[in-house]
Coordinates of C-alpha atoms in Angstrom, one line a residue:
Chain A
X1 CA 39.5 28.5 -0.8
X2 CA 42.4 28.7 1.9
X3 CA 41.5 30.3 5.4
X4 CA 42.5 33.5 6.2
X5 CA 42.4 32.1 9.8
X6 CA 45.8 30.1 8.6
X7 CA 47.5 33.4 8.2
X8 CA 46.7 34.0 11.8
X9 CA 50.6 33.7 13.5
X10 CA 51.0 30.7 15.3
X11 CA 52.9 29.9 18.2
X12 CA 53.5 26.1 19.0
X13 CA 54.7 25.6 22.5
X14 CA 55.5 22.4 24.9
X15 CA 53.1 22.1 27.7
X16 CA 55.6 23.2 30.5
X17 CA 57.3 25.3 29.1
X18 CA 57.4 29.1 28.9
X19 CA 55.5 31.2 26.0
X20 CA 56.0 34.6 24.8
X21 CA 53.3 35.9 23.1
X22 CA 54.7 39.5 21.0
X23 CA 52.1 42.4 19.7
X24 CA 53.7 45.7 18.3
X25 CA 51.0 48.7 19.1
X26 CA 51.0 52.1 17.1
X27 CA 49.5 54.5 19.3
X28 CA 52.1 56.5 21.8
X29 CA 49.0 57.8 23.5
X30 CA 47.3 54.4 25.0
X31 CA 46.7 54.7 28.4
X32 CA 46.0 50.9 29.0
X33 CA 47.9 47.6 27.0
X34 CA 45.6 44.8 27.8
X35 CA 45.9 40.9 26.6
X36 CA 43.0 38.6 25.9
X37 CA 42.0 35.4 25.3
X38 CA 40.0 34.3 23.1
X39 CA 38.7 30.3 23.2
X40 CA 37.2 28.3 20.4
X41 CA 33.5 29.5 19.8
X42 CA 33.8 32.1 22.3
X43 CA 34.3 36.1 23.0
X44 CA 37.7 37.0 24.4
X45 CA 37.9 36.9 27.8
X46 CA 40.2 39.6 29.7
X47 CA 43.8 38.2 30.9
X48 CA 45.8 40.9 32.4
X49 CA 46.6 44.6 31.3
X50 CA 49.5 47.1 32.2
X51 CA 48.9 51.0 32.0
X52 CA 51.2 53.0 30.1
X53 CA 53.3 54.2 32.7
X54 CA 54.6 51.0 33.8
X55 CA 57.3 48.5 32.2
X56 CA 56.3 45.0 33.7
X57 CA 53.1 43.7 35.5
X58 CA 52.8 40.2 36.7
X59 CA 49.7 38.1 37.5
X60 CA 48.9 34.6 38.3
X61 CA 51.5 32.7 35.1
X62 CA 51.4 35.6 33.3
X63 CA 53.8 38.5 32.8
X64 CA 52.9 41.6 30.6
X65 CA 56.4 43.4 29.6
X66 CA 55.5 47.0 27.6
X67 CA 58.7 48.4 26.0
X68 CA 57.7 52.3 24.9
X69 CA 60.6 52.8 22.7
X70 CA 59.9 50.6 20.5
X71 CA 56.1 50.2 20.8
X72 CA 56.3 46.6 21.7
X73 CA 53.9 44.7 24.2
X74 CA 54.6 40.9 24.8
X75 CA 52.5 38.6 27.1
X76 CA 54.7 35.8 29.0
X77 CA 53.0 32.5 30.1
X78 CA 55.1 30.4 32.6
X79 CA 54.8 26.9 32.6
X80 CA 51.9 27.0 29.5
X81 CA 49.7 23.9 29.8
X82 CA 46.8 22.8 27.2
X83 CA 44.3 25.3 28.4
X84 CA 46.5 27.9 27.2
X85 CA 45.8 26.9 23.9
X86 CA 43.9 30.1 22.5
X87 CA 44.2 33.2 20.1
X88 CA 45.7 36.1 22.2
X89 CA 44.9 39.6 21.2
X90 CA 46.5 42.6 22.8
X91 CA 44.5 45.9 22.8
X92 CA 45.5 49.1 23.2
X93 CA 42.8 51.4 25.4
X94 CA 42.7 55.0 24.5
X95 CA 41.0 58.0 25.6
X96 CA 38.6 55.8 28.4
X97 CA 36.8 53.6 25.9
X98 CA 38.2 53.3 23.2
X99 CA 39.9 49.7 22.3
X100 CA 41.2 48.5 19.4
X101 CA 42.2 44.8 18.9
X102 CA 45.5 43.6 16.9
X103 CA 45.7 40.5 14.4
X104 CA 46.2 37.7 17.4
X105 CA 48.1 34.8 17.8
X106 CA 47.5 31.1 17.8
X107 CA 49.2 29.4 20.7
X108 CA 48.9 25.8 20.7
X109 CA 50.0 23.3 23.3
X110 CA 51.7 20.1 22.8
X111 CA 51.3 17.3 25.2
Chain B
X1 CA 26.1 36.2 36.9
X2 CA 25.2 35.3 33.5
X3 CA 27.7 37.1 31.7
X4 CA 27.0 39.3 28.6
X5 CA 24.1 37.0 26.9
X6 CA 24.0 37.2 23.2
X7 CA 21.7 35.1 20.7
X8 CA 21.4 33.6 18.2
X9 CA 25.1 32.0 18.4
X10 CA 24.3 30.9 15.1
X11 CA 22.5 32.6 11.8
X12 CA 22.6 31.0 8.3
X13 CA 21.0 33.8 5.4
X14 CA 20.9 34.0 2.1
X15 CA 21.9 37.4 0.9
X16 CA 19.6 39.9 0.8
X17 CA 17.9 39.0 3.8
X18 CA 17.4 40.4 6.9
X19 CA 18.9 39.6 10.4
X20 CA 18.7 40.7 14.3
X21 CA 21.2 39.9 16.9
X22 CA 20.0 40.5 20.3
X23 CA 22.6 41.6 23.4
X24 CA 21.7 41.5 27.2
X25 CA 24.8 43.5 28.6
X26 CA 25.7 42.7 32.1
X27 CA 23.9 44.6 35.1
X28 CA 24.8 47.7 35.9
X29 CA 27.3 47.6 33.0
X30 CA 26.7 51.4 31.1
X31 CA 28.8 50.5 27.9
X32 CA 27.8 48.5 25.1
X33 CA 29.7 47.2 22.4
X34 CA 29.0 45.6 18.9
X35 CA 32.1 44.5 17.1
X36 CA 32.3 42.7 14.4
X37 CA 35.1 39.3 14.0
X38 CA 36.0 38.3 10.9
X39 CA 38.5 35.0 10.7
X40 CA 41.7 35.1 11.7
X41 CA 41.3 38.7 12.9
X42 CA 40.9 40.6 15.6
X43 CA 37.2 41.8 17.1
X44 CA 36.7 45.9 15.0
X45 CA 34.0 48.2 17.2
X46 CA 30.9 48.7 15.2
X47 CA 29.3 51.0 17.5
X48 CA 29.4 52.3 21.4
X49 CA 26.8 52.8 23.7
X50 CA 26.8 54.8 26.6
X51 CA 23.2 54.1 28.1
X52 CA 21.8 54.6 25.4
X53 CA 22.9 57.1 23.2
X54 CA 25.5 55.9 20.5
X55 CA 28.4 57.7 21.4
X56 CA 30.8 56.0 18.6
X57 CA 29.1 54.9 15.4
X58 CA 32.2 55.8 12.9
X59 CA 33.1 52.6 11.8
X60 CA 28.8 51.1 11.7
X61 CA 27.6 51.1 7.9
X62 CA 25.1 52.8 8.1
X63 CA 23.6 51.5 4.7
X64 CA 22.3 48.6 5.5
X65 CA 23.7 48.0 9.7
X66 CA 21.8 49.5 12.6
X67 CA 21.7 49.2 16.1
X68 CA 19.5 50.2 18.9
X69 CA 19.9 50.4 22.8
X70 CA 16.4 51.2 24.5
X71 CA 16.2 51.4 27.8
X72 CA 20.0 51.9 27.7
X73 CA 20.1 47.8 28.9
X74 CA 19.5 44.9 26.1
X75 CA 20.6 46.4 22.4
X76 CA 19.0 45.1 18.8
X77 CA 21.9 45.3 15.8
X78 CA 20.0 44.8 12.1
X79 CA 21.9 44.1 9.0
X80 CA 19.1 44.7 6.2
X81 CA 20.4 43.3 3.3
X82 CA 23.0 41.2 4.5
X83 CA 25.7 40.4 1.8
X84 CA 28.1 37.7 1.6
X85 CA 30.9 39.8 3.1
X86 CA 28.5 40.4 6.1
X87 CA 29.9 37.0 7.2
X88 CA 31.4 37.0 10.2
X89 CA 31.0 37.0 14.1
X90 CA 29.4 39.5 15.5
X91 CA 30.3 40.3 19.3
X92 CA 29.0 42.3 22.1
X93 CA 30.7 43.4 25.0
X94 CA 29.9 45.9 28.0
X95 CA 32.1 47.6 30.6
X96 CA 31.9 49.5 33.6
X97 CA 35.1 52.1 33.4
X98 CA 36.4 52.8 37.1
X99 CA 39.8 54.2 37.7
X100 CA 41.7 51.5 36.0
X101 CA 41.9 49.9 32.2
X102 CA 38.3 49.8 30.5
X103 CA 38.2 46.2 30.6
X104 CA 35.4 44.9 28.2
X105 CA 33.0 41.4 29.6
X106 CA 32.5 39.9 25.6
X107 CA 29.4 37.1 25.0
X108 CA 29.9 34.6 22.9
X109 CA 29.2 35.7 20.1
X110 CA 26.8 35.5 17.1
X111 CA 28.2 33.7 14.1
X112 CA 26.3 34.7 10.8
X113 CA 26.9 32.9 7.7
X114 CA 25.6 35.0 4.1
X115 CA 24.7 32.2 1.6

C-alpha cells in the first residue's frame, strides 16, 4: 500500500539557495519553539530554538522567525546545500519538559 | 561522548511476541525519554523519566507496553504482545534542563517491524 511517509510535506530546494521551512504550533503557553533535524536512519538532532519571548534568533545558516499572532514558527536556511536534505520538526516545549513534535517536512536538495 | 546508545536498531517479530529495547542515556543526563515514530510523523512521548521515577506515563499503553529505569541511568521498554500496529521506531532521548530550552540528545533509534 502507499506510504504515509509520502504525505509527509515536501519542500524541494536548489542547493544555494534559501529555504523556509513553515510549522504552525497550538499552544499560546510554550516557553521554547525548537527545530530539528532529523537524518535518514537516525533520531533528530537539535538545530536551533527561540524562547517565547523573542521574534527572531539567528545561528550559524539558520534563522528561527516565531510570529505569536498567528501561532506560526518558520526555520530559514541560507544558502541550503545537500546536507540539508532532512525531515525538519519543530517542537513546542512546555512547562520544562514537556515537548511535543509536529508532522515535519521533507526538504530535499537539488544539485 | 557516545551519545544516547540505543539497541537493537533493528527488531523483526511476529505478532504476539515479545520485545526489549534497551537505552543508555547520556552521563549525567537526569531525563529519559521513550517516544515512539511512526512514518511520516513526528516522534509522540511514550513515557518520562526523571531518575528514575516515571514522571509522565499518560500516553504509555499500559496493556501490553512497559518501561523501567533502575538505577535511574540505562532504561528497558517491553512491548508484550506486540501487534502489527506496534510497528514503528522507537526513540530515546535524555536531557539535562538548565535555564534555557529543554533540548532533548535522541539515539538512533530502534526500528521494529510486527510480522
Amino acid at each position: 500500500g502507499e506510504s504515509v511517509g509520502l504525505h509527509l510535506p515536501t519542500l524541494s530546494v536548489q542547493e544555494g539557495d534559501n529555504s523556509i521551512i513553515n510549522c504552525a504550533y497550538s499552544n499560546s503557553a510554550s516557553d521554547y519553539f525548537i527545530w530539528y533535524k532529523q537524518e535518514s536512519g537516525k533520531g533528530p538532532q537539535f538545530i536551533i530554538d527561540i524562547r517565547s519571548n523573542m521574534d527572531k534568533r539567528q545561528g550559524q545558516r539558520v534563522t528561527v522567525l516565531l510570529n505569536k499572532t498567528v501561532k506560526h514558527l518558520s526555520l530559514q536556511i541560507a544558502a541550503t546545500q545537500p546536507g540539508d536534505s532532512a525531515v525538519y520538526f519543530c517542537a513546542e516545549n512546555t512547562g520544562g519538559f514537556k515537548t511535543i513534535f509536529g508532522a515535519g517536512t521533507r526538504l530535499f536538495v537539488k544539485a | 561522548e557516545a551519545g544516547v546508545v540505543q539497541s537493537p536498531r533493528y527488531k523483526i517479530i511476529e505478532k504476539k511476541q515479545p520485545v526489549a529495547f534497551w537505552c543508555n542515556p547520556i552521563s549525567g543526563h537526569n531525563t529519559l525519554y521513550w517516544y515512539r515514530q511512526n512514518l511520516g510523523q513526528g516522534p509522540e512521548l511514550l513515557i518520562r523519566y526523571e531518575n528514575e521515577e516515571a514522571v509522565d506515563d499518560s500516553q504509555l499503553p499500559k496493556d501490553r507496553f512497559s518501561a523501567e529505569r533502575l538505577k535511574g541511568v540505562d532504561s528497558t521498554l517491553k512491548i508484550q504482545p506486540a501487534e502489527l500496529g506496534d510497528s514503528a521506531v522507537y526513540l530515546c532521548a535524555s536531557s539535562f534542563k538548565g535555564s534555557g530550552a529543554n533540548v532533548l540528545t535522541f539515539g538512533a533509534g530502534s526500528r521494529l517491524t510486527v510480522l
